[in-house]
Amino acid sequence: MFDIDKWQEIFATISKNKLRTFLTGFSVAWGIFMLILLLGSGKGMENSVHIQFDKRAKNAIFLYPGQTSKAYKGNKTGRQIQYTNEDLDYIKESTKGIEFSSGRYYISNNAIVAYKKEFAAMDLRAVHPEFIKIEKVDMTSGRFFNTFDLQQFNKVAVISKKAKESLFKNGEALGNYITVSGVPFQVIGVYIPDNERERDAKTLYMPISTAQRVFSGFNILHNISVTTGNATEEQSKAIHERLKNIMAKRHHYDPSDTQAMFSYSALEEYIQLLSLFAGIRLFIWIIGFGTIIAGIVGVSNIMVVVVRERTKEIGIRKAIGATPWSIISMILQESIFITSLAGYIGMVLGIGILEIVAKNVRTQFFVNPEADLSVAISATVLLILAGAVAGFIPARKAAAIKPIEALRDE
Amino acid sequence: MIRLNNLHKSYGIGSTSLHVLKGIDLHIGNGELVSIMGASGSGKSTLLNIVGILDTYDEGEFILDGKVIKHMNETQAALLRNQYIGFVFQSFNLISFKNAVENVALPLYYKKVSRKKRNIMALEYLDMMGLKDWANHLPSELSGGQKQRLAIARALISKPKIILADEPTGALDSTTSKEVMEIFKEINKTGITVIIVTHENEVAMSTNRIIRLRDGLIEHDNLTPEMLKQHHNVLLTTQSN
C-alpha cells in the first residue's frame, strides 16, 4: 500500500543528501544513457544499409559483360563480351525463378536535353519497363513507360523532378516534347530522385527499344538485371550460377573466367550485410551489457558505501523504535526511487539525443538512429532491480547489526 | 518496573572472553530516579544497554514491566523500545541531516503517528525544552546543552515509562550539566523512571538512588550522598598521595 508518510520521510532524506543521491543515480543514468546511444547508433548504421538496399530489389542479380582473360575453345584472350537483347530473351525463357528482368543501354552522359530555350545536361538510361521493379524509381507524376511503349518504339521519356524544374520551370512537363540530343521525346513521367545521389537527378529514362533504334544501339545491352522473386538465398545462388554458365556458354568463354563477366547478387550481399549487422548488434549488446554491469557494480558500490555511512543513523533509528524491516524498506525504497528516476532520466536523455541526431545528422552510413523502447525500458528495469538487490544486501546486513554496535560506529 | 536476576554478560574479544557483568541482581521500581556509577569497565554502560534492550545478556533474567526479555528478535525489541524506553546519550546521537523538529518527531514516525500530529507534538516538546526557536535548525547549529535538551525531547516524545541516560552530562559544562539534571528531575516528577549512568558525583548526588558497580557486580546500592562524598574524598586523598 502507498504510504505517503514513508515517502515523505524518504524524500526528506534524499533531499538532504543530494551528493549521495546524485552519485547513486548518476551511474544508473549513465549506464542507460550509454546503452541507448549505443543501440541507437547501431540502428542508425543498420538503417542506412537498409535504405541503400531499399533502392533496389533485394533479390536482384546484375550481370555486366567484361573482357576474357582466358583462351577458350579457339578464342583468344582479351575478347570483349557484348550482351544483346537475345541474351536477355534467352535468360527469361530458359531460367526458372526469374521474376522481373531488364536490360540497360547506356547512351551517353551529359547529353543535351532541351525544352524551348531551356537546356540541361542529362545521363540517358535506356531500360526495359520492368526496370522499375528492379531499381526504385519513385514516380511523382505521370507514369513509367510500359511494354506497349517498348513494342511501339515510342519516343517517350521519364525525367527527374529536378530536371522538370530546370526545363519547365513552373510549367507542366507531362505531354510536352523535349529534345534529347536533337531527337524529340514526349515527357510521360516525372520521378523523385534519391536525395543523396545527385547523379540520379540527372538521369533520363527511355524505352530501350527506342534508344537502340534512335541512337544506333542495335541490339546491344550494357548490362542485364533480373530478380529472383521469393527465392531463398540458396535458390538465388543457384540462379546466379546458372546465369553465369548461360552467359559463358552463349558467349563462348570459360565459365571460370572471372574477367569475362562481372556479376553480383544483391541478396547474397544483403544477407552478408545482415550477418555483419547481427555481429555488430551482438558487439553493441556486449558493450551495452558491460555498461549495464558497470552501472550495477557502481550502484552496488555506492549502496554499500551509503549503508556503511548510515550505520550510526540506522543505530539511532533502531534505538528509537525502528524495526529491522522498516530500516530495510526505507533503504530499498530510496534505492529503487533513485535508480528509477535516474534510469528514466538516462533513458529520456538518450532518446532525446538520438532524436536530435536523427533530425540533424543524415549521411550515407548513418540514418535515423533510434533505440528500441522496450529494450531501453527492460534495461532500466534491470538496473532498478539490480539497484534494489544492491541496496537490499547491505541494508539487511545493517539492519541486523545490534543497535548498540551501530551506535558505536563513527 | 525493572528486575534483573543474576544477570551475566560476556564479550568475545578475539579468542578471549571478557566477563563484563558477573551476576547483577537489581530491582528498580516505577518512578525512581537512579544513577549508576562505577569506574570505566565496571559494566555500567553494558547494564544500561541491556536494560534498554539495545544489547542482549547471556545468563540470568531480565524482567521489564512483567515481561521476560529473553530470546527476542530485533523487531520485538524495537517495538518494546518504542513502547517503554527513551534514550539520552553522551554524544546526543541526533541525526545530523534532520533539523530539531524532525529529530524530535522521529520516534513518532515509527509509532505510525501522522506527520502533522508528530510535528505539532515535536514543537510542544521543543517548547518544553526551551528550543522552540531552534526548531528548524540542524544539530550542528546548536550548542552542547541545546543538543542534549533536544535529545531529551526526542526521548520523551514517545511517552516512555523509562528514560535511560548514558553519561548525559559527559559532554557538557557544569552549568549546563546542572540544567540538564534539573530537567531529568522534572521528568522524574511526572512518574517516569529515570536511570542515569554517570561517573560524576554531582550528577549522581542529584538522583534519589545511587548504585555503584565494581568489576561487573553491584558494590553498593542506595549509596547515600554522604557515603559518596566520603568515598570521593578517599579517592582524592589516594590520588594526591
XYZ file of C-alpha atoms in Angstrom:
651
model
C 0.000 0.000 0.000
C 1.214 3.515 -0.801
C 2.406 5.096 2.404
C 2.717 8.842 1.840
C 4.349 9.294 5.217
C 7.089 6.851 4.350
C 7.689 8.611 1.058
C 7.848 11.972 2.800
C 10.475 10.528 5.121
C 12.375 9.129 2.112
C 12.179 12.419 0.171
C 13.344 14.310 3.242
C 16.385 12.013 3.475
C 17.071 12.213 -0.262
C 16.755 15.994 -0.431
C 19.178 16.414 2.441
C 21.779 14.079 0.932
C 21.996 15.452 -2.571
C 25.554 14.390 -3.384
C 24.931 10.834 -2.231
C 21.710 10.735 -4.236
C 23.415 12.191 -7.295
C 26.270 9.673 -7.162
C 23.878 6.753 -6.830
C 21.691 7.993 -9.641
C 24.500 9.003 -11.944
C 25.880 5.516 -12.520
C 22.400 4.274 -13.397
C 21.562 7.221 -15.647
C 24.929 6.935 -17.379
C 24.527 3.195 -17.944
C 21.101 3.586 -19.543
C 22.153 6.686 -21.479
C 25.169 4.926 -22.990
C 23.192 1.774 -23.762
C 20.569 3.784 -25.636
C 23.199 5.744 -27.546
C 24.974 2.532 -28.480
C 21.805 0.781 -29.577
C 20.671 3.881 -31.438
C 23.987 4.270 -33.237
C 23.934 0.640 -34.288
C 20.401 1.075 -35.540
C 21.419 4.243 -37.404
C 24.110 2.341 -39.279
C 21.762 -0.548 -39.946
C 19.052 1.804 -41.212
C 21.484 3.335 -43.695
C 22.204 -0.116 -45.113
C 18.503 -0.930 -45.334
C 17.865 2.348 -47.149
C 20.672 1.613 -49.577
C 19.178 -1.803 -50.247
C 15.637 -0.468 -50.452
C 16.705 1.493 -53.511
C 16.778 -1.734 -55.438
C 15.161 -5.132 -55.168
C 16.911 -7.169 -52.513
C 16.738 -10.247 -54.707
C 18.291 -8.637 -57.787
C 21.178 -10.154 -59.756
C 23.249 -7.890 -62.024
C 25.354 -9.089 -64.942
C 27.967 -6.914 -66.651
C 29.980 -8.036 -69.672
C 33.756 -7.913 -69.434
C 36.839 -8.954 -71.386
C 38.014 -12.537 -71.484
C 41.235 -13.353 -69.690
C 41.447 -16.992 -70.686
C 41.679 -18.593 -74.120
C 38.705 -20.879 -74.632
C 37.800 -23.264 -77.446
C 39.825 -21.476 -80.073
C 39.004 -17.980 -78.851
C 41.907 -15.875 -77.773
C 42.071 -13.839 -74.612
C 41.174 -10.167 -74.461
C 37.939 -10.621 -76.338
C 35.268 -8.019 -75.390
C 31.977 -9.627 -74.489
C 28.844 -7.817 -75.555
C 25.345 -8.669 -74.356
C 22.356 -8.403 -76.660
C 18.584 -8.418 -76.459
C 18.694 -12.112 -77.371
C 20.712 -12.866 -74.263
C 18.004 -11.330 -72.126
C 15.257 -13.160 -74.021
C 17.127 -16.435 -73.651
C 17.668 -15.914 -69.931
C 13.979 -15.175 -69.405
C 12.932 -18.248 -71.354
C 15.484 -20.708 -70.041
C 15.870 -19.784 -66.391
C 13.295 -20.820 -63.866
C 12.730 -18.486 -60.937
C 13.248 -15.186 -62.733
C 10.591 -12.704 -61.704
C 11.492 -9.422 -63.438
C 14.221 -8.591 -65.881
C 15.623 -5.602 -67.678
C 18.487 -4.750 -69.915
C 20.249 -1.423 -69.781
C 21.688 0.539 -72.565
C 23.843 3.477 -71.555
C 23.641 6.015 -74.351
C 25.651 8.906 -73.070
C 26.313 11.003 -70.055
C 25.778 14.739 -70.219
C 23.598 14.540 -73.298
C 21.951 17.847 -74.159
C 18.264 17.850 -73.370
C 16.265 20.913 -74.329
C 12.788 22.314 -73.983
C 12.217 25.524 -75.934
C 15.070 27.739 -74.753
C 15.956 25.750 -71.652
C 18.809 23.252 -71.726
C 20.130 20.656 -69.351
C 22.862 18.021 -69.453
C 21.473 14.601 -68.598
C 22.599 10.978 -68.393
C 20.489 8.861 -70.727
C 19.453 5.465 -69.435
C 17.560 3.128 -71.702
C 15.877 0.279 -69.875
C 13.021 -2.177 -70.037
C 9.689 -1.343 -68.327
C 10.382 -3.919 -65.624
C 13.420 -1.898 -64.589
C 11.143 -0.007 -62.189
C 10.597 -3.309 -60.327
C 14.330 -3.850 -60.004
C 15.595 -0.387 -59.122
C 13.448 2.014 -57.188
C 12.080 4.890 -59.288
C 9.595 6.959 -57.293
C 7.135 8.474 -59.736
C 5.691 11.805 -58.652
C 3.525 12.367 -61.712
C 2.715 10.579 -64.955
C 3.941 7.047 -65.476
C 6.947 4.936 -66.330
C 6.945 3.545 -69.846
C 5.285 0.178 -70.465
C 5.520 -2.825 -72.788
C 3.372 -1.039 -75.347
C 5.856 1.866 -75.489
C 8.640 -0.694 -75.814
C 6.954 -2.577 -78.639
C 5.943 0.609 -80.471
C 9.402 2.179 -80.101
C 7.675 5.195 -78.627
C 9.881 8.230 -78.087
C 8.858 8.803 -74.525
C 10.965 9.947 -71.596
C 10.804 9.960 -67.826
C 12.701 12.815 -66.209
C 13.528 13.764 -62.644
C 11.661 16.420 -60.696
C 14.836 18.485 -60.680
C 15.138 18.211 -64.459
C 11.493 19.148 -64.812
C 12.043 22.277 -62.713
C 15.121 23.099 -64.745
C 13.480 22.685 -68.145
C 9.847 23.561 -67.499
C 10.233 25.898 -64.503
C 6.713 26.013 -63.067
C 5.094 24.768 -66.265
C 3.620 21.333 -66.969
C 6.064 18.759 -68.282
C 3.766 15.835 -68.954
C 2.773 15.578 -72.594
C 5.301 18.146 -73.735
C 8.152 17.324 -76.056
C 11.784 17.748 -75.186
C 14.708 17.128 -77.487
C 17.259 14.572 -76.443
C 20.462 15.032 -78.440
C 18.226 16.689 -81.031
C 15.602 13.932 -81.090
C 12.126 14.858 -79.795
C 10.788 12.783 -76.897
C 7.477 13.189 -75.121
C 7.679 13.508 -71.355
C 5.327 10.914 -69.853
C 6.533 10.813 -66.279
C 8.422 12.668 -63.573
C 10.238 10.878 -60.759
C 11.712 11.975 -57.448
C 15.440 11.303 -57.407
C 17.283 9.957 -54.428
C 18.356 12.849 -52.242
C 21.828 11.554 -51.623
C 22.818 10.824 -55.167
C 22.973 13.893 -57.337
C 23.678 11.719 -60.332
C 20.197 10.211 -60.077
C 18.626 13.630 -60.610
C 20.414 13.867 -63.964
C 19.128 10.527 -65.245
C 16.607 10.435 -68.071
C 14.911 7.106 -68.682
C 13.637 5.986 -72.038
C 12.498 2.642 -73.511
C 15.482 0.532 -74.504
C 13.965 -0.411 -77.846
C 13.592 3.252 -78.799
C 17.077 4.089 -77.649
C 18.621 1.193 -79.578
C 16.822 2.282 -82.707
C 17.279 6.083 -82.379
C 20.835 6.156 -81.043
C 22.219 3.330 -83.173
C 22.472 0.956 -80.341
C 21.479 -2.012 -82.477
C 20.594 -4.740 -80.001
C 23.340 -4.050 -77.501
C 22.792 -4.261 -73.740
C 25.330 -2.817 -71.341
C 24.022 -4.881 -68.507
C 21.289 -7.278 -67.583
C 19.485 -7.342 -64.281
C 16.940 -9.831 -63.006
C 15.088 -10.507 -59.776
C 14.540 -13.927 -58.291
C 11.126 -13.489 -56.657
C 10.784 -15.270 -53.354
C 13.857 -17.416 -53.876
C 15.814 -18.344 -50.802
C 19.467 -17.477 -50.518
C 20.396 -20.926 -51.764
C 17.963 -20.779 -54.676
C 19.169 -17.271 -55.539
C 22.758 -18.522 -55.520
C 21.783 -21.359 -57.841
C 20.093 -18.964 -60.263
C 23.155 -16.706 -60.133
C 25.418 -19.641 -61.011
C 23.095 -20.731 -63.775
C 23.107 -17.234 -65.299
C 26.901 -17.173 -65.247
C 27.024 -20.514 -67.020
C 24.408 -19.490 -69.591
C 26.316 -16.333 -70.493
C 29.633 -18.233 -70.648
C 28.092 -20.790 -72.943
C 26.370 -18.235 -75.152
C 29.474 -16.078 -75.475
C 31.946 -18.962 -75.646
C 34.223 -18.197 -72.744
C 35.491 -20.249 -69.880
C 32.881 -20.207 -67.049
C 35.750 -19.842 -64.591
C 36.987 -16.698 -66.365
C 36.236 -14.049 -63.786
C 37.144 -11.195 -66.136
C 34.647 -12.118 -68.831
C 31.715 -11.220 -66.666
C 31.140 -9.174 -63.568
C 28.109 -10.054 -61.584
C 26.733 -9.705 -58.110
C 23.719 -10.824 -56.224
C 22.076 -8.159 -54.075
C 20.517 -10.877 -51.926
C 23.851 -12.513 -51.182
C 25.345 -9.137 -50.386
C 22.304 -8.219 -48.298
C 22.488 -11.444 -46.313
C 26.215 -10.928 -45.779
C 25.489 -7.423 -44.520
C 22.681 -8.691 -42.327
C 25.035 -11.175 -40.725
C 27.590 -8.378 -40.358
C 24.967 -6.278 -38.601
C 23.957 -9.217 -36.449
C 27.617 -9.291 -35.423
C 27.638 -5.536 -34.827
C 24.416 -5.827 -32.816
C 25.943 -8.580 -30.723
C 29.041 -6.432 -30.224
C 26.885 -3.461 -29.204
C 24.938 -5.665 -26.832
C 28.147 -6.930 -25.276
C 29.317 -3.347 -24.773
C 25.833 -2.303 -23.622
C 25.662 -5.231 -21.238
C 29.114 -4.274 -19.984
C 27.841 -0.735 -19.411
C 24.845 -2.107 -17.521
C 27.105 -4.340 -15.434
C 29.322 -1.313 -14.739
C 26.167 0.553 -13.711
C 25.106 -2.299 -11.441
C 28.563 -2.505 -9.888
C 28.518 1.288 -9.483
C 25.122 1.238 -7.791
C 26.160 -1.710 -5.611
C 29.347 0.040 -4.525
C 27.565 3.272 -3.770
C 24.815 1.459 -1.871
C 27.412 -0.405 0.206
C 29.115 2.908 0.964
C 25.790 4.639 1.617
C 24.654 1.971 4.052
C 28.084 1.927 5.691
C 27.924 5.699 6.015
C 24.461 5.436 7.533
C 25.298 2.743 10.093
C 25.149 5.178 13.003
C 21.939 6.721 11.703
C 20.499 3.209 11.459
C 21.590 2.597 15.059
C 19.852 5.798 16.194
C 16.692 4.897 14.314
C 16.705 1.413 15.837
C 17.284 2.807 19.326
C 14.198 4.989 18.991
C 11.981 2.194 17.732
C 12.717 1.400 14.084
C 12.237 -2.269 13.275
C 14.815 -4.000 11.026
C 12.270 -4.233 8.232
C 11.464 -0.525 8.437
C 15.195 0.152 8.003
C 15.495 -2.282 5.069
C 12.370 -0.965 3.358
C 13.499 2.629 3.807
C 16.875 1.953 2.161
C 15.282 -0.238 -0.513
C 12.641 2.327 -1.394
C 15.240 5.049 -1.518
C 17.420 2.907 -3.746
C 14.535 1.954 -6.050
C 13.300 5.522 -6.246
C 16.734 6.924 -7.076
C 17.545 4.218 -9.643
C 14.088 4.522 -11.247
C 14.303 8.286 -11.526
C 17.907 8.199 -12.714
C 17.141 5.367 -15.148
C 14.236 7.361 -16.519
C 16.382 10.486 -16.852
C 19.108 8.474 -18.622
C 16.512 6.947 -20.931
C 14.862 10.291 -21.765
C 18.246 11.964 -22.316
C 19.445 9.102 -24.505
C 16.269 9.069 -26.592
C 16.307 12.891 -26.733
C 19.855 12.975 -28.065
C 19.042 10.263 -30.595
C 16.043 12.353 -31.732
C 18.230 15.430 -32.159
C 20.872 13.430 -34.029
C 18.186 11.790 -36.193
C 16.887 15.197 -37.232
C 20.247 16.791 -37.869
C 22.611 14.036 -38.969
C 21.912 12.019 -42.091
C 24.770 10.538 -44.003
C 25.107 7.622 -46.366
C 26.300 5.476 -43.457
C 24.133 6.794 -40.626
C 20.386 7.338 -40.917
C 17.679 7.810 -38.297
C 19.288 6.348 -35.162
C 16.598 5.003 -32.881
C 16.562 2.887 -29.748
C 14.093 0.105 -29.198
C 11.951 1.480 -26.356
C 11.184 -1.974 -24.973
C 14.929 -2.711 -24.762
C 15.537 0.656 -23.076
C 12.744 0.020 -20.570
C 13.931 -3.558 -19.926
C 17.465 -2.330 -19.295
C 16.148 0.356 -16.942
C 14.028 -2.188 -15.060
C 17.068 -4.489 -14.870
C 19.136 -1.691 -13.350
C 16.342 -0.812 -10.928
C 16.149 -4.443 -9.809
C 19.933 -4.559 -9.543
C 19.813 -1.344 -7.525
C 17.194 -2.899 -5.275
C 19.295 -6.026 -4.756
C 22.392 -3.867 -4.350
C 20.563 -1.898 -1.674
C 18.906 -4.892 -0.060
C 22.052 -6.863 0.758
C 23.891 -4.147 2.718
C 20.605 -2.832 4.167
C 19.769 -6.281 5.540
C 23.253 -6.532 6.947
C 22.999 -3.104 8.533
C 19.526 -3.794 9.908
C 20.849 -6.972 11.521
C 23.568 -5.133 13.439
C 22.760 -4.713 17.102
C 21.702 -1.114 17.697
C 24.401 -0.661 20.301
C 27.080 -1.678 17.785
C 25.607 0.645 15.166
C 25.537 3.487 17.682
C 29.214 2.964 18.439
C 30.021 3.410 14.757
C 31.859 6.606 13.924
C 9.344 -1.944 36.601
C 12.824 -3.410 36.067
C 14.066 -6.596 37.675
C 17.426 -8.181 36.992
C 18.235 -11.574 38.485
C 21.779 -12.922 38.410
C 22.481 -11.222 35.079
C 25.673 -12.183 33.228
C 27.176 -10.732 30.090
C 30.444 -11.555 28.346
C 32.039 -10.136 25.228
C 34.258 -12.178 22.986
C 37.425 -10.307 22.104
C 39.368 -12.395 19.639
C 39.899 -15.783 21.234
C 39.353 -14.483 24.774
C 36.137 -13.654 26.553
C 35.580 -10.609 28.728
C 33.113 -11.236 31.539
C 31.583 -7.773 31.987
C 28.532 -8.436 34.158
C 29.025 -11.190 36.715
C 25.644 -11.709 38.278
C 23.697 -8.495 38.726
C 20.640 -8.570 40.963
C 18.698 -5.357 40.814
C 15.191 -4.047 41.148
C 14.193 -0.566 40.040
C 10.630 0.441 40.735
C 8.275 2.759 38.910
C 9.115 6.459 39.104
C 12.581 6.047 40.580
C 15.429 8.439 39.782
C 18.502 6.247 39.825
C 22.123 6.809 38.993
C 24.584 4.051 38.223
C 28.213 4.802 38.924
C 31.411 2.924 38.590
C 34.847 3.084 37.118
C 35.491 2.553 33.440
C 34.967 -1.107 32.572
C 32.791 -1.738 35.637
C 29.904 -2.674 33.334
C 27.583 0.290 33.926
C 27.040 1.122 30.239
C 26.617 -2.567 29.388
C 23.979 -2.807 32.110
C 22.190 0.238 30.711
C 22.275 -1.172 27.177
C 20.777 -4.445 28.341
C 18.049 -2.646 30.266
C 17.426 -0.549 27.122
C 17.148 -3.768 25.046
C 19.925 -2.439 22.856
C 22.056 -5.413 23.809
C 21.423 -8.979 24.904
C 22.589 -10.863 28.005
C 23.985 -14.345 28.374
C 22.597 -15.687 31.636
C 20.123 -14.733 34.308
C 16.825 -12.981 33.887
C 15.635 -9.543 32.877
C 12.016 -8.664 33.504
C 10.629 -5.386 32.183
C 7.150 -4.406 33.331
C 6.399 -8.052 33.993
C 7.727 -9.289 30.655
C 10.742 -11.565 30.477
C 13.151 -10.025 27.988
C 14.928 -13.023 26.508
C 15.439 -14.522 23.052
C 13.797 -11.540 21.492
C 14.223 -10.799 17.821
C 15.145 -7.301 16.676
C 11.590 -6.422 15.643
C 10.157 -7.372 19.044
C 12.982 -5.474 20.740
C 12.348 -2.401 18.588
C 8.657 -2.406 19.429
C 9.386 -2.693 23.170
C 11.982 0.069 22.996
C 9.481 2.293 21.250
C 6.834 1.500 23.851
C 8.853 1.691 27.065
C 12.174 3.417 26.668
C 13.611 6.779 25.784
C 17.374 7.106 25.347
C 19.672 10.016 26.065
C 23.307 9.525 25.061
C 26.504 11.339 25.940
C 27.150 12.055 22.248
C 23.498 13.050 21.734
C 23.093 10.713 18.745
C 20.982 13.129 16.745
C 20.536 12.617 13.032
C 22.763 15.240 11.505
C 20.746 15.971 8.376
C 17.433 16.347 10.188
C 16.519 19.596 11.870
C 15.476 19.848 15.521
C 11.775 19.302 14.980
C 12.398 16.356 12.623
C 14.789 14.725 15.106
C 12.297 15.052 17.934
C 9.409 13.809 15.805
C 11.272 10.717 14.529
C 10.224 8.229 17.268
C 6.584 9.052 16.499
C 7.180 8.162 12.841
C 7.948 4.629 13.990
C 4.791 4.722 16.121
C 2.783 5.482 12.953
C 1.695 8.900 14.205
C 0.674 11.174 11.323
C 3.194 13.707 10.106
C 1.022 16.656 11.086
C 0.389 15.369 14.601
C 4.000 14.420 15.239
C 5.220 17.821 14.109
C 2.775 19.542 16.475
C 3.895 17.292 19.328
C 7.568 17.795 18.470
C 7.119 21.556 18.651
C 5.407 21.167 22.049
C 8.329 19.145 23.388
C 10.853 21.569 21.918
C 8.948 24.376 23.620
C 9.082 22.423 26.868
C 12.871 22.244 26.496
C 13.111 25.924 25.551
C 14.119 25.137 21.994
C 11.062 26.248 20.061
C 13.009 28.997 18.305
C 15.562 26.418 17.184
C 13.006 24.083 15.630
C 14.305 24.459 12.098
C 17.975 24.357 12.975
C 20.241 21.412 12.314
C 22.003 19.793 15.290
C 25.302 21.226 14.085
C 23.890 24.705 14.682
C 23.093 24.016 18.339
C 25.246 24.208 21.467
C 26.051 21.091 23.524
C 23.341 21.893 26.073
C 20.791 22.541 23.348
C 21.696 19.259 21.646
C 21.198 17.359 24.886
C 17.869 19.075 25.548
C 16.913 18.167 22.004
C 17.876 14.538 22.670
C 15.817 14.602 25.888
C 12.827 15.992 23.964
C 13.220 13.146 21.468
C 13.429 10.613 24.300
C 10.277 11.993 25.904
C 8.055 12.424 22.865
C 7.050 8.783 22.642
C 5.911 8.992 26.309
C 8.223 6.259 27.591
C 7.955 4.736 31.027
C 11.741 4.735 31.402
C 14.402 7.222 30.410
C 17.885 5.727 30.117
C 20.667 8.263 30.023
C 24.258 7.217 29.350
C 26.616 9.920 30.636
C 24.140 12.627 29.620
C 26.296 15.400 31.019
C 29.618 13.947 29.898
C 29.990 16.414 27.060
C 28.572 19.431 28.921
C 29.985 22.124 31.160
C 28.973 22.218 34.842
C 26.276 24.876 34.435
C 24.659 23.107 31.534
C 25.003 19.775 33.376
C 23.011 21.202 36.289
C 20.344 22.443 33.883
C 20.111 19.042 32.272
C 19.874 17.310 35.649
C 17.074 19.677 36.631
C 15.246 18.575 33.507
C 15.697 14.918 34.476
C 14.319 15.675 37.931
C 11.297 17.366 36.391
C 10.771 14.402 34.100
C 11.004 12.048 37.061
C 8.374 14.071 38.896
C 5.906 13.148 36.123
C 6.298 9.495 37.156
C 8.841 8.410 34.568
C 11.621 6.158 35.803
C 14.974 7.770 35.067
C 18.197 5.779 35.100
C 21.393 7.714 34.582
C 24.801 6.194 34.068
C 27.415 8.667 35.193
C 30.838 8.974 36.694
C 30.159 12.455 38.028
C 29.381 12.682 41.759
C 27.371 15.897 41.338
C 25.119 14.196 38.842
C 24.754 11.101 40.973
C 24.042 13.136 44.070
C 21.111 14.826 42.407
C 19.402 11.438 41.980
C 17.426 9.591 44.653
C 19.278 6.300 44.483
C 22.922 5.721 43.695
C 24.166 2.312 42.623
C 27.869 1.645 42.354
C 29.222 -1.141 40.154
C 32.635 -2.672 40.549
C 34.060 -5.390 38.282
C 30.671 -6.377 36.947
C 28.943 -6.607 40.311
C 26.895 -4.202 42.397
C 29.245 -2.931 45.067
C 26.767 -0.586 46.699
C 23.071 0.012 46.258
C 21.397 3.005 47.831
C 24.699 4.760 48.316
C 23.917 7.910 50.295
C 25.329 11.267 49.209
C 27.417 11.267 52.390
C 28.918 7.865 51.590
C 29.590 9.070 48.083
C 31.304 12.204 49.382
C 33.360 10.129 51.808
C 34.327 7.756 49.040
C 35.174 10.695 46.799
C 37.417 12.230 49.488
C 39.203 8.911 49.974
C 39.790 8.749 46.253
C 41.123 12.313 46.169
C 43.453 11.618 49.118
C 44.733 8.440 47.484
C 45.332 10.301 44.227
C 47.188 13.215 45.960
C 49.460 10.784 47.828
